Tab-separated table of C-alpha atoms and ligand atoms in Angstrom:
chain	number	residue	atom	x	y	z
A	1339	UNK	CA	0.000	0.000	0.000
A	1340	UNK	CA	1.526	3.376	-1.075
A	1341	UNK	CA	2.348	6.059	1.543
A	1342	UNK	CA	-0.646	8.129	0.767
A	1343	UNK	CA	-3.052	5.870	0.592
A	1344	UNK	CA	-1.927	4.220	4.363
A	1345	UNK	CA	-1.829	7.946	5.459
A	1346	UNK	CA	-4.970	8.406	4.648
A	1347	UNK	CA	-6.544	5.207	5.859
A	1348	UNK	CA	-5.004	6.017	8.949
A	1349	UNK	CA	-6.419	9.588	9.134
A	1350	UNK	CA	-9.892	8.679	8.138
A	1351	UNK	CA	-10.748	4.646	9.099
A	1352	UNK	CA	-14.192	5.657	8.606
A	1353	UNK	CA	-13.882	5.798	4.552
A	1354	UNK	CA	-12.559	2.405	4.221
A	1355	UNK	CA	-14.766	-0.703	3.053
A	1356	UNK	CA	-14.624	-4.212	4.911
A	1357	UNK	CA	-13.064	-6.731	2.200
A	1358	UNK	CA	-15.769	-8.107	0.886
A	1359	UNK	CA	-18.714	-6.632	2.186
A	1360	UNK	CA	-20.805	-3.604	1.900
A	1361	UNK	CA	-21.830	-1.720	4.882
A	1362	UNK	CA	-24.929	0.712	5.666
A	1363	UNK	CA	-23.736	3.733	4.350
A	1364	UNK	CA	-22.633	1.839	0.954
A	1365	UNK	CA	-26.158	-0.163	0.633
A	1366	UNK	CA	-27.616	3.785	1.065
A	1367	UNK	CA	-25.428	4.715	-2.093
A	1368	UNK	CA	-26.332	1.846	-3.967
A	1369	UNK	CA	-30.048	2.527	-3.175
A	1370	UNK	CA	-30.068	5.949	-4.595
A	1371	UNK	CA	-27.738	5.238	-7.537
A	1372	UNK	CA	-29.132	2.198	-9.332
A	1373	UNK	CA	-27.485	0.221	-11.965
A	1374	UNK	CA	-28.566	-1.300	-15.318
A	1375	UNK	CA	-30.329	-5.018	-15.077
A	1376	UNK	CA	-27.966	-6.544	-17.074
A	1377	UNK	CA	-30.718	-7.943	-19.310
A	1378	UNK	CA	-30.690	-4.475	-20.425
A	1379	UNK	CA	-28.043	-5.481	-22.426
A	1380	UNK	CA	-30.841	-6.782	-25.007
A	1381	UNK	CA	-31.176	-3.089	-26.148
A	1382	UNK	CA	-29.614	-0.930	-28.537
A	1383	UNK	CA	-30.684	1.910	-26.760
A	1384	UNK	CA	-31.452	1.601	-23.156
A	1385	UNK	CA	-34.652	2.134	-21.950
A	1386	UNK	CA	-35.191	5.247	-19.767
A	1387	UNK	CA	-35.149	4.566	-16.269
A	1388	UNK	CA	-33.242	1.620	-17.507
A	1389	UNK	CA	-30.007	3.330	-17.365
A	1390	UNK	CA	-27.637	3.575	-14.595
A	1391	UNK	CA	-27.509	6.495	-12.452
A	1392	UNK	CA	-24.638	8.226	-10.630
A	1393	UNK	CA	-25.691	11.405	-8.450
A	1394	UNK	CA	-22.125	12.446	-5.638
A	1395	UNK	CA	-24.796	14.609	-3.877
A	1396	UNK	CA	-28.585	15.651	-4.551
A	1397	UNK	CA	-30.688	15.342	-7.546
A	1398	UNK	CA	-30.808	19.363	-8.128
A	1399	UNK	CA	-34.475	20.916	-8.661
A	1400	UNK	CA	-34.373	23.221	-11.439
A	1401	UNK	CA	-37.091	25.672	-13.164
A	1402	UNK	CA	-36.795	25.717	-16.280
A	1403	UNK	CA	-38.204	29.621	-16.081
A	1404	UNK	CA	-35.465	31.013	-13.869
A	1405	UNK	CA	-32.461	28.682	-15.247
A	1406	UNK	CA	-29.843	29.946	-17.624
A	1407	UNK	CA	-26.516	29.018	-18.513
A	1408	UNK	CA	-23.292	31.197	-18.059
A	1409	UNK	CA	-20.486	31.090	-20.660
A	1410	UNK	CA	-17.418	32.981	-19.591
A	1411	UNK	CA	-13.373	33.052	-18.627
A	1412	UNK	CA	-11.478	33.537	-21.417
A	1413	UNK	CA	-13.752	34.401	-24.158
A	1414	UNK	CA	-14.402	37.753	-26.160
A	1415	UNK	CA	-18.260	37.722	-25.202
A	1416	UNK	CA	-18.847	36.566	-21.901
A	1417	UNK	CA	-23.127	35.451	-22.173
A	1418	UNK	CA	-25.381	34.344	-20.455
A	1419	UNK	CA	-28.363	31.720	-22.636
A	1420	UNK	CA	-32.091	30.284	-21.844
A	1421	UNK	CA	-32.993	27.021	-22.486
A	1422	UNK	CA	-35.124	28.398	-25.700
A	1423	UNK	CA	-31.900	29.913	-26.874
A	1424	UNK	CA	-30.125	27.005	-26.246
A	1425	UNK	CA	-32.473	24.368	-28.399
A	1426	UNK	CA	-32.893	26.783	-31.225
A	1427	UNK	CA	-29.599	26.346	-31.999
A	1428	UNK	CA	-28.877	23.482	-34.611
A	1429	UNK	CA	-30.016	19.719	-33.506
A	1430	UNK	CA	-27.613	16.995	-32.891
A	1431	UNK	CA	-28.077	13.682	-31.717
A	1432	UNK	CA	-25.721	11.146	-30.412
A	1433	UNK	CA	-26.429	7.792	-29.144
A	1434	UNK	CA	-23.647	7.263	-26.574
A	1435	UNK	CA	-22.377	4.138	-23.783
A	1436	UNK	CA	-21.871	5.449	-20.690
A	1437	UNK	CA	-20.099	3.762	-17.989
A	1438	UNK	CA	-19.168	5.141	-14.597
A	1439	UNK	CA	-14.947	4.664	-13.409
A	1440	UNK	CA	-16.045	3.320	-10.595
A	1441	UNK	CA	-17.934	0.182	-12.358
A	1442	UNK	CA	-16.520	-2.817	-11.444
A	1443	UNK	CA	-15.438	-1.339	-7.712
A	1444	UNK	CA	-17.311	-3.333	-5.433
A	1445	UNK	CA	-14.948	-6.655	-6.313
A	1446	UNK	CA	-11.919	-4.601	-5.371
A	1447	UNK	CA	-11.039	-5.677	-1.669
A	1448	UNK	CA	-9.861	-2.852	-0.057
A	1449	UNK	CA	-11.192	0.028	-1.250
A	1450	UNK	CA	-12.602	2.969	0.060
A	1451	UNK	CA	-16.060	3.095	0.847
A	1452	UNK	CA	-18.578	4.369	-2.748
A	1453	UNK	CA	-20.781	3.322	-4.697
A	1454	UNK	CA	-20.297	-0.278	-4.363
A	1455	UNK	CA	-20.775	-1.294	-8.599
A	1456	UNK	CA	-20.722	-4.860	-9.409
A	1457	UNK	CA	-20.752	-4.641	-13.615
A	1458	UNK	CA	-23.815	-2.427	-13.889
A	1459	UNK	CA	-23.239	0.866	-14.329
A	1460	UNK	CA	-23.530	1.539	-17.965
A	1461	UNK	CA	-26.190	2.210	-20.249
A	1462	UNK	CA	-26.830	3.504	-23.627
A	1463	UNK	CA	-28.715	6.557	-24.610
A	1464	UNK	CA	-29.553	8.997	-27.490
A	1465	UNK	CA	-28.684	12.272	-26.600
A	1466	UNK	CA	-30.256	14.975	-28.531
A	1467	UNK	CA	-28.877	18.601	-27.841
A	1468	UNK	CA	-26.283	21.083	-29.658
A	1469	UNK	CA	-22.909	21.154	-30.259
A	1470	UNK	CA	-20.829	22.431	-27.392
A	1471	UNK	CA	-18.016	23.958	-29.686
A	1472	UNK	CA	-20.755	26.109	-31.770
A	1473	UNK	CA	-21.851	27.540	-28.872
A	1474	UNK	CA	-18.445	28.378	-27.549
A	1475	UNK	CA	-17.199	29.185	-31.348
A	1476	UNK	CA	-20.390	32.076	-30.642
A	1477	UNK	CA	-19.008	33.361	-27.491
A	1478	UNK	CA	-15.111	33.697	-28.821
A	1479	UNK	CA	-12.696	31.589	-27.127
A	1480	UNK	CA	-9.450	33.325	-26.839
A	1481	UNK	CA	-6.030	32.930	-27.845
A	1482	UNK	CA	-4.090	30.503	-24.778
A	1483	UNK	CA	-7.574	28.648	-24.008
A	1484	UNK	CA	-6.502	25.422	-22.662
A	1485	UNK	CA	-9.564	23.637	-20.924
A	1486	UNK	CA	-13.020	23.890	-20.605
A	1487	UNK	CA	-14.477	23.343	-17.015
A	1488	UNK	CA	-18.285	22.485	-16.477
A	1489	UNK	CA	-19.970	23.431	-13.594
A	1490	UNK	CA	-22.985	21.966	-11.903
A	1491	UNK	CA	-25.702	23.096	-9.315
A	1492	UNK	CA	-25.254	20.436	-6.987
A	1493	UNK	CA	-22.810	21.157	-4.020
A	1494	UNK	CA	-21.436	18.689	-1.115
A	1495	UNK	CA	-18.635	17.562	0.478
A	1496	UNK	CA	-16.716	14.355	-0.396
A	1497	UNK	CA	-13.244	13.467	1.097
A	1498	UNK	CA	-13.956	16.246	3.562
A	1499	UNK	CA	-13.057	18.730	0.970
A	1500	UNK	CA	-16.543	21.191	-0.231
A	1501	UNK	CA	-16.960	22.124	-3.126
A	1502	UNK	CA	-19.551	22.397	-6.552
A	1503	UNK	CA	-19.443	19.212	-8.943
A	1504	UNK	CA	-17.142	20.212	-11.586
A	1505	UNK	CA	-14.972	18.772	-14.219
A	1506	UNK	CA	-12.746	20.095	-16.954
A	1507	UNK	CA	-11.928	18.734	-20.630
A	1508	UNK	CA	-9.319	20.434	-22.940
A	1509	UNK	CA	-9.971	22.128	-25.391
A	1510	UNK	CA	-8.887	19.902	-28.465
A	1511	UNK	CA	-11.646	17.235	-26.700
A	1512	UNK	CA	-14.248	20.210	-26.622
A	1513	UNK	CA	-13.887	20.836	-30.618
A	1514	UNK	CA	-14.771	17.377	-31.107
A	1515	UNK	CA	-18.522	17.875	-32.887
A	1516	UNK	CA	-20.455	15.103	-31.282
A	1517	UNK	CA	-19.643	16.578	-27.729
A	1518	UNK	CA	-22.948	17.983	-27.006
A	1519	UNK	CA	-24.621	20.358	-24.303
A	1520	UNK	CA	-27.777	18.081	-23.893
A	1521	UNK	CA	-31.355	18.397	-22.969
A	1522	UNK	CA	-33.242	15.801	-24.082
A	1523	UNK	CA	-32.852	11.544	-23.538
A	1524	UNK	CA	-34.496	9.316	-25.638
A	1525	UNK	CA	-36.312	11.840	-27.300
A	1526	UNK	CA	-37.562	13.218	-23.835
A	1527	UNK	CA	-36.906	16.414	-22.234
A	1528	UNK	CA	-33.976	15.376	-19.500
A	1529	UNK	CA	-35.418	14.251	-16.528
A	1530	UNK	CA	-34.257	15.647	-13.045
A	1531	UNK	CA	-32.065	12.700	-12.152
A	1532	UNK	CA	-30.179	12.694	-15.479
A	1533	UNK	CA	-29.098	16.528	-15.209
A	1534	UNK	CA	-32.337	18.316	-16.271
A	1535	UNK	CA	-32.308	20.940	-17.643
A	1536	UNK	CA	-28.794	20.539	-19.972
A	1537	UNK	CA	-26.176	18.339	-19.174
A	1538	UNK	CA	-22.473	18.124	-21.628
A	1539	UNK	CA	-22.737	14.695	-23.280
A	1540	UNK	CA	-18.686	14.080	-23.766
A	1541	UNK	CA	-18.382	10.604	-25.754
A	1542	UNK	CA	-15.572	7.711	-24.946
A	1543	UNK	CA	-15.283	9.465	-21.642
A	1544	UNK	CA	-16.095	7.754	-18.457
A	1545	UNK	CA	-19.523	9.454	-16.905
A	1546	UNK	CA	-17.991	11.673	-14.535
A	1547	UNK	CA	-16.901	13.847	-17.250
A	1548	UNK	CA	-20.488	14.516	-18.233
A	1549	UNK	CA	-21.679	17.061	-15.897
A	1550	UNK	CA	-25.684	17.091	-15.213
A	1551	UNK	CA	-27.602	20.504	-14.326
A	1552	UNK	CA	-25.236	22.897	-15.661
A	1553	UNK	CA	-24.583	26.328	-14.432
A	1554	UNK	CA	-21.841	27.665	-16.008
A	1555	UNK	CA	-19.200	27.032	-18.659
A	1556	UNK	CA	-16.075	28.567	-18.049
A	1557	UNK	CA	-13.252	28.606	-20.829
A	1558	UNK	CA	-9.613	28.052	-18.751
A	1559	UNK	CA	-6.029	29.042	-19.269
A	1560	UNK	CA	-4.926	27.006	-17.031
A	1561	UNK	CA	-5.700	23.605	-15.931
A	1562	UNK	CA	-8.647	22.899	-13.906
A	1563	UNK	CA	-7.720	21.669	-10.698
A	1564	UNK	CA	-10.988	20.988	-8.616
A	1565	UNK	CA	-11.534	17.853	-6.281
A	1566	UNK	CA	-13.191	16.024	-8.647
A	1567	UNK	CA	-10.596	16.027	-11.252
A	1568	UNK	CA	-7.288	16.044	-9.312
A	1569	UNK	CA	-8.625	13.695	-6.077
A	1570	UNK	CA	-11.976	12.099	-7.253
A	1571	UNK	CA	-10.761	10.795	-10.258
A	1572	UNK	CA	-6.968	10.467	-10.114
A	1573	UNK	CA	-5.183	7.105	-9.995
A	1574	UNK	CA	-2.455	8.440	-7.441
A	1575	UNK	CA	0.290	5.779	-6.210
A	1576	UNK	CA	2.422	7.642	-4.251
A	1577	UNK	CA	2.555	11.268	-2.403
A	1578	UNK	CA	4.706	12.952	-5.420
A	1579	UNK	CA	3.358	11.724	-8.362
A	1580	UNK	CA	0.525	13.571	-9.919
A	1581	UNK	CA	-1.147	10.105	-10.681
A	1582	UNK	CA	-3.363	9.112	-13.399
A	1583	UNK	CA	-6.017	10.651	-14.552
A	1584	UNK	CA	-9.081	9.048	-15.377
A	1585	UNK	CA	-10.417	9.589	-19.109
A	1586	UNK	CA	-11.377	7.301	-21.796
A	1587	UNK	CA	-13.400	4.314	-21.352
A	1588	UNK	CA	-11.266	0.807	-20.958
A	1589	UNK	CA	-12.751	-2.083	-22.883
A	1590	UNK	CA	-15.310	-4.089	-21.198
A	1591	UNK	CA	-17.883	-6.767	-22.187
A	1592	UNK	CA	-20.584	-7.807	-20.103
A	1593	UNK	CA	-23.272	-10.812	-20.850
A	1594	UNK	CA	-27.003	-11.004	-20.340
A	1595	UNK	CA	-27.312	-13.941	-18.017
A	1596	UNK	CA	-28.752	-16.906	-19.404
A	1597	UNK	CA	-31.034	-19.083	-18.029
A	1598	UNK	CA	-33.460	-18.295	-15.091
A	1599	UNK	CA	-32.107	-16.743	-11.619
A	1600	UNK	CA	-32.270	-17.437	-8.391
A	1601	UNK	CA	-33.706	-14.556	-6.480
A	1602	UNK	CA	-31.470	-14.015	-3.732
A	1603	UNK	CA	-28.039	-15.275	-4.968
A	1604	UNK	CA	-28.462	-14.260	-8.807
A	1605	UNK	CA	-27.246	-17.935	-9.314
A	1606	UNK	CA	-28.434	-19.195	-12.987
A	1607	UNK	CA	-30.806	-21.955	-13.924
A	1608	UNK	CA	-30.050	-23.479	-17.670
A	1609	UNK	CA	-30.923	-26.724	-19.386
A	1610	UNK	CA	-29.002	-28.991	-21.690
A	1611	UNK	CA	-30.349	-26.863	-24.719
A	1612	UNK	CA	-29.099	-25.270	-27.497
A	1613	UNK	CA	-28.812	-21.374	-26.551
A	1614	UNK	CA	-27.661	-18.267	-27.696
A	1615	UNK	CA	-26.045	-16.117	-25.465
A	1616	UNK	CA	-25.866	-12.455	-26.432
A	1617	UNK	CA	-23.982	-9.343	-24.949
A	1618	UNK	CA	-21.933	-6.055	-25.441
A	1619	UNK	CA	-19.140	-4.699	-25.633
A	1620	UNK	CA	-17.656	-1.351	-25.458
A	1621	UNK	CA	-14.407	0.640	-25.659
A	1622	UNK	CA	-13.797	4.678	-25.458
A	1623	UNK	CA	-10.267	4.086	-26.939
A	1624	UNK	CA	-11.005	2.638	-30.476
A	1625	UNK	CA	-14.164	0.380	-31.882
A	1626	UNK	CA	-14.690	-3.107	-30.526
A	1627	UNK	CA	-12.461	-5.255	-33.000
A	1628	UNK	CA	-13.422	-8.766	-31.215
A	1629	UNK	CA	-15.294	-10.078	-28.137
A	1630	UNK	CA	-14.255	-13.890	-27.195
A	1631	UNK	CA	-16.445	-16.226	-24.990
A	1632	UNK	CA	-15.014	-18.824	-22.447
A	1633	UNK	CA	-17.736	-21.489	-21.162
A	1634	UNK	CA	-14.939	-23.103	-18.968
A	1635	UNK	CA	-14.227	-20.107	-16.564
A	1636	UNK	CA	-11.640	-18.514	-18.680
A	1637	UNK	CA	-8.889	-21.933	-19.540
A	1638	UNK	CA	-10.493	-21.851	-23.425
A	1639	UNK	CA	-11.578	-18.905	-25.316
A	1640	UNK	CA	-13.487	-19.004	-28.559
A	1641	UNK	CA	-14.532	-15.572	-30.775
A	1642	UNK	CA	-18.186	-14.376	-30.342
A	1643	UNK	CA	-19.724	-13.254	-33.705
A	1644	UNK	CA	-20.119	-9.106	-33.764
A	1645	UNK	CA	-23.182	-7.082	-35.018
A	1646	UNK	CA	-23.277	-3.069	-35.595
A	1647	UNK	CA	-23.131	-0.878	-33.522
A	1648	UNK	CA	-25.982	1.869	-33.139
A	1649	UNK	CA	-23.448	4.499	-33.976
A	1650	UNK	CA	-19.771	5.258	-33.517
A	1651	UNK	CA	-19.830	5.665	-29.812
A	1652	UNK	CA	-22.355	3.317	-28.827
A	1653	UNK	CA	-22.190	-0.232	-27.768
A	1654	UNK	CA	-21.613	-3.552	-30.200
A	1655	UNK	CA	-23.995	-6.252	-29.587
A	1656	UNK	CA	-22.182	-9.725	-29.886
A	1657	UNK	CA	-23.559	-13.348	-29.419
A	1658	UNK	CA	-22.519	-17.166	-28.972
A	1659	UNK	CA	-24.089	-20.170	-29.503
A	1660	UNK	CA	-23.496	-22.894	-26.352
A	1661	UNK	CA	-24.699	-26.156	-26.437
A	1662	UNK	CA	-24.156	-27.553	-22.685
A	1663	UNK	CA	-23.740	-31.321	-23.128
A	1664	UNK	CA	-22.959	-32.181	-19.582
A	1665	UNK	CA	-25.266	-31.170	-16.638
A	1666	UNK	CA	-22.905	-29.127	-13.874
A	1667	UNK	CA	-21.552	-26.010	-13.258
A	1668	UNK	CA	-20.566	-23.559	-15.678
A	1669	UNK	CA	-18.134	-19.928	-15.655
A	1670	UNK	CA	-19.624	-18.328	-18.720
A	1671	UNK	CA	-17.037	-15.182	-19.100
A	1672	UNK	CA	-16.539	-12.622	-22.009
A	1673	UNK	CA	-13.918	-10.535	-23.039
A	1674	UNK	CA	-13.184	-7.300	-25.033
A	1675	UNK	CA	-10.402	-6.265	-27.763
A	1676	UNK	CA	-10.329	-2.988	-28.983
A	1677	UNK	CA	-8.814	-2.103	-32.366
A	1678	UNK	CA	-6.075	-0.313	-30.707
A	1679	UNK	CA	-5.512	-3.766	-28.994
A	1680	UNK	CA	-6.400	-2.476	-25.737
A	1681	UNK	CA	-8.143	-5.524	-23.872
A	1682	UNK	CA	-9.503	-6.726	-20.118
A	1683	UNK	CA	-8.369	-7.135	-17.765
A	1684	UNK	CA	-6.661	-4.248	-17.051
A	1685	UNK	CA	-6.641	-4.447	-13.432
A	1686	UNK	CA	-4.735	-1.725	-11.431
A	1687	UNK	CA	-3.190	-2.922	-8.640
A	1688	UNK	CA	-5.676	-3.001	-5.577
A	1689	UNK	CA	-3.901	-1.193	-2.968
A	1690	UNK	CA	-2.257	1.868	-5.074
A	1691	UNK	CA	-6.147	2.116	-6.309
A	1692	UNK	CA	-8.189	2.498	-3.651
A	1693	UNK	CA	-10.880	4.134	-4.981
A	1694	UNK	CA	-11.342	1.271	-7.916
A	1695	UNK	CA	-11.776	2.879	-10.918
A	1696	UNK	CA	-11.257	1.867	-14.265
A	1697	UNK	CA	-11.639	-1.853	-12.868
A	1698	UNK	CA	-12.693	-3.554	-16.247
A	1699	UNK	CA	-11.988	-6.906	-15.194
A	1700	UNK	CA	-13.782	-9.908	-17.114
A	1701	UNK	CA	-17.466	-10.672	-16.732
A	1702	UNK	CA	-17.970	-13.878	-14.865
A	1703	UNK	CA	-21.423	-15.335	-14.933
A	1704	UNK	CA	-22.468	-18.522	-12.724
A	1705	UNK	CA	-24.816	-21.142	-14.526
A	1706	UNK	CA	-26.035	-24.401	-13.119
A	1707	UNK	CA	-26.999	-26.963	-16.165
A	1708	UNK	CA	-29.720	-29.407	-14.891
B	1220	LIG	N1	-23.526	17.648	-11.644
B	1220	LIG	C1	-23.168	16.359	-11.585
B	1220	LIG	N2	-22.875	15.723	-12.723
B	1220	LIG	C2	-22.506	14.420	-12.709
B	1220	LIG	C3	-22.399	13.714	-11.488
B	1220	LIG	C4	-22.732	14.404	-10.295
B	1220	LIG	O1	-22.681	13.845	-9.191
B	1220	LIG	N3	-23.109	15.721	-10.387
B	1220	LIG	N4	-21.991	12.395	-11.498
B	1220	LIG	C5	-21.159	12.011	-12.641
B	1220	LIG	C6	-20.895	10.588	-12.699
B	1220	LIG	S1	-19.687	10.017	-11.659
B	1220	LIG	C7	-21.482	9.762	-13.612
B	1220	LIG	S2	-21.005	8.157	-13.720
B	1220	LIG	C8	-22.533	10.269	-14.530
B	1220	LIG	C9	-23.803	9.442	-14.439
B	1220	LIG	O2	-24.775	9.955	-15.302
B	1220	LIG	P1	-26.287	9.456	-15.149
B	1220	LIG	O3	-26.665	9.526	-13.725
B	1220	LIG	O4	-27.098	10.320	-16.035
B	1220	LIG	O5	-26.285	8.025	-15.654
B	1220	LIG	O6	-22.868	11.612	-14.255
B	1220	LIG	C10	-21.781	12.453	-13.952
B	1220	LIG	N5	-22.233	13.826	-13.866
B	1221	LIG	MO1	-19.297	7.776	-12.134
């Protein structure tokens, strides 16, 4: 365990998980920030209310008549817009996987007490909004711009440090024209718990990047460094390096479970049939090139046959047909290349990573053949 991270387990023994096991104040989290079913997987587009949420503090309450957005720092024309000005500006839509960093978390022993994510936080969705660099393009970013910081209504205090939810991208990200300033889902209007009124839709990212109920846009010449980008989101092994930060999406497949569950344990039910089983796969670093399947808990591995994706930074469905001859038990796993030939798992070591993010370890799904 790196010095910082035993100084501040030592500090603070309250913000520390029990290996394996959630407590009350993590089952509280995981109440208020639900994941995807995994049979959501089914979908191309995730159903609304479907999709995994991930709210730090409260849900903000918003009227629509009093909100505006600020644009300012270091731009020629400082403004302030309404949501009408906003969504008269030219349409775009872009359907978009989401996953949170911290997916994956709740396997890591000896973490620090979050969200405790199994596989589940991700989901799909059509964004419709306008392009964030039109708007910005309007307002005139200056000469020596170097990030663009978004900040939200919602204010609390995490790692004992207070402060607004905010997060920066640079700029050469924020010219990118499918990062959007968003106010519809699905074709609906945002609702509250996804950032309503306008949230910044920032493909390939991980979700902390796209900041819900907006309040102001603020063009930087230097870079942003808030808790959530420098603390909350930094892979930091030891008390001088800057760490890592968290950006792009890491590979990952997941697997709609076959078979029936068992309510309790999520165990799975199968028979000695012919079946198909069907997933997705992801990657924010390049498009899925290949997604292999292992029926025998990981020793063989055999490829999974891809379909389209619904767009270029949207999910891509794969399936696999498995016979089970043999009744017994069964590790169904999948796994994830990218054509940059990034794959899983990419599993940081446990104790310099404390807070588990970007945990994209394998999929592991228990079946019982009868
Ligand atoms: N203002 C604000 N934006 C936020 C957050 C937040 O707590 N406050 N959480 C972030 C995180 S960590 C994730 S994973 C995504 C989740 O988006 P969703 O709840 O719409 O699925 O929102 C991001 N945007
Ligand atoms: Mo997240």
């Amino acid at each position: 365990v790196s010095a910082t991270n035993t100084a501040i387990r030592e500090e603070n023994p309250n913000w520390w998980a029990d290996a394996n096991s959630v407590s009350l104040d993590e089952l509280g989290l995981a109440a208020r920030n639900h994941g995807m079913p995994l049979e959501g997987l089914a979908y191309d587009v995730t159903p609304l209310g479907m999709h995994y949420l991930l709210t730090h503090f409260d849900v903000s309450e918003i009227s629509e008549d009093t909100w505006s957005l600020e644009i300012g720092g270091h731009v020629e024309h400082p403004q302030r817009l309404t949501l009408e000005e906003i969504s008269s500006r030219p349409r775009s839509t872009q359907v978009v996987t989401m996953e949170c960093a911290g997916n994956g978390r709740a396997r890591i022993a000896g973490r620090m007490k979050s969200q405790p994510w199994l596989e589940e936080a991700v989901g799909t969705a059509s964004w419709t909004g306008t392009a964030l660099w039109g708007l910005l393009e309007s307002a005139g970013v200056k000469d020596g711009a170097v990030e663009v910081l978004f900040t939200g209504f919602d204010r609390g205090i995490q790692g004992g440090v207070e402060h607004d939810y905010e997060r920066s991208i640079p700029v050469a990200e924020a010219r990118r024209s499918e990062v959007i300033l968003a106010y519809e889902i699905n074709g609906r209007p945002l609702p509250p718990q996804h950032g309503f009124p306008l949230r910044v839709v920032v493909p390939d990212w991980y979700g902390m990047t796209n900041v819900k109920w907006l309040r102001s846009i603020t063009v930087l010449k230097e870079p942003f460094r808030g808790f959530q980008q420098v603390t909350g989101y930094t892979i930091r092994t030891s008390p001088e390096s800057p760490g890592i930060e968290v950006t792009k999406m890491q590979p990952r497949s997941l697997m709609i479970p076959p078979g029936i569950p068992e309510f309790v344990s999520r165990v799975r039910y199968a028979t000695r049939s012919a079946q198909q089983l069907r997933g997705r796969a992801w990657s924010g670093l390049a498009p899925i090139a290949r997604v292999e399947v292992s029926v025998d808990g990981g020793r063989t591995w055999d490829d999974a046959i891809l379909g389209p994706p619904a767009g270029p930074h949207a999910w891509t469905p794969w399936s696999y047909s498995w016979e089970p001859r043999e009744p017994g038990e069964y590790q169904l796993q999948s796994r994830a290349t990218d054509a940059a030939g990034n794959g899983q798992p990419f599993l940081p070591v446990d104790a310099d990573n404390p807070q588990g993010l970007a945990n994209n370890g394998i999929h592991s799904v228990r079946v019982i053949v009868r």
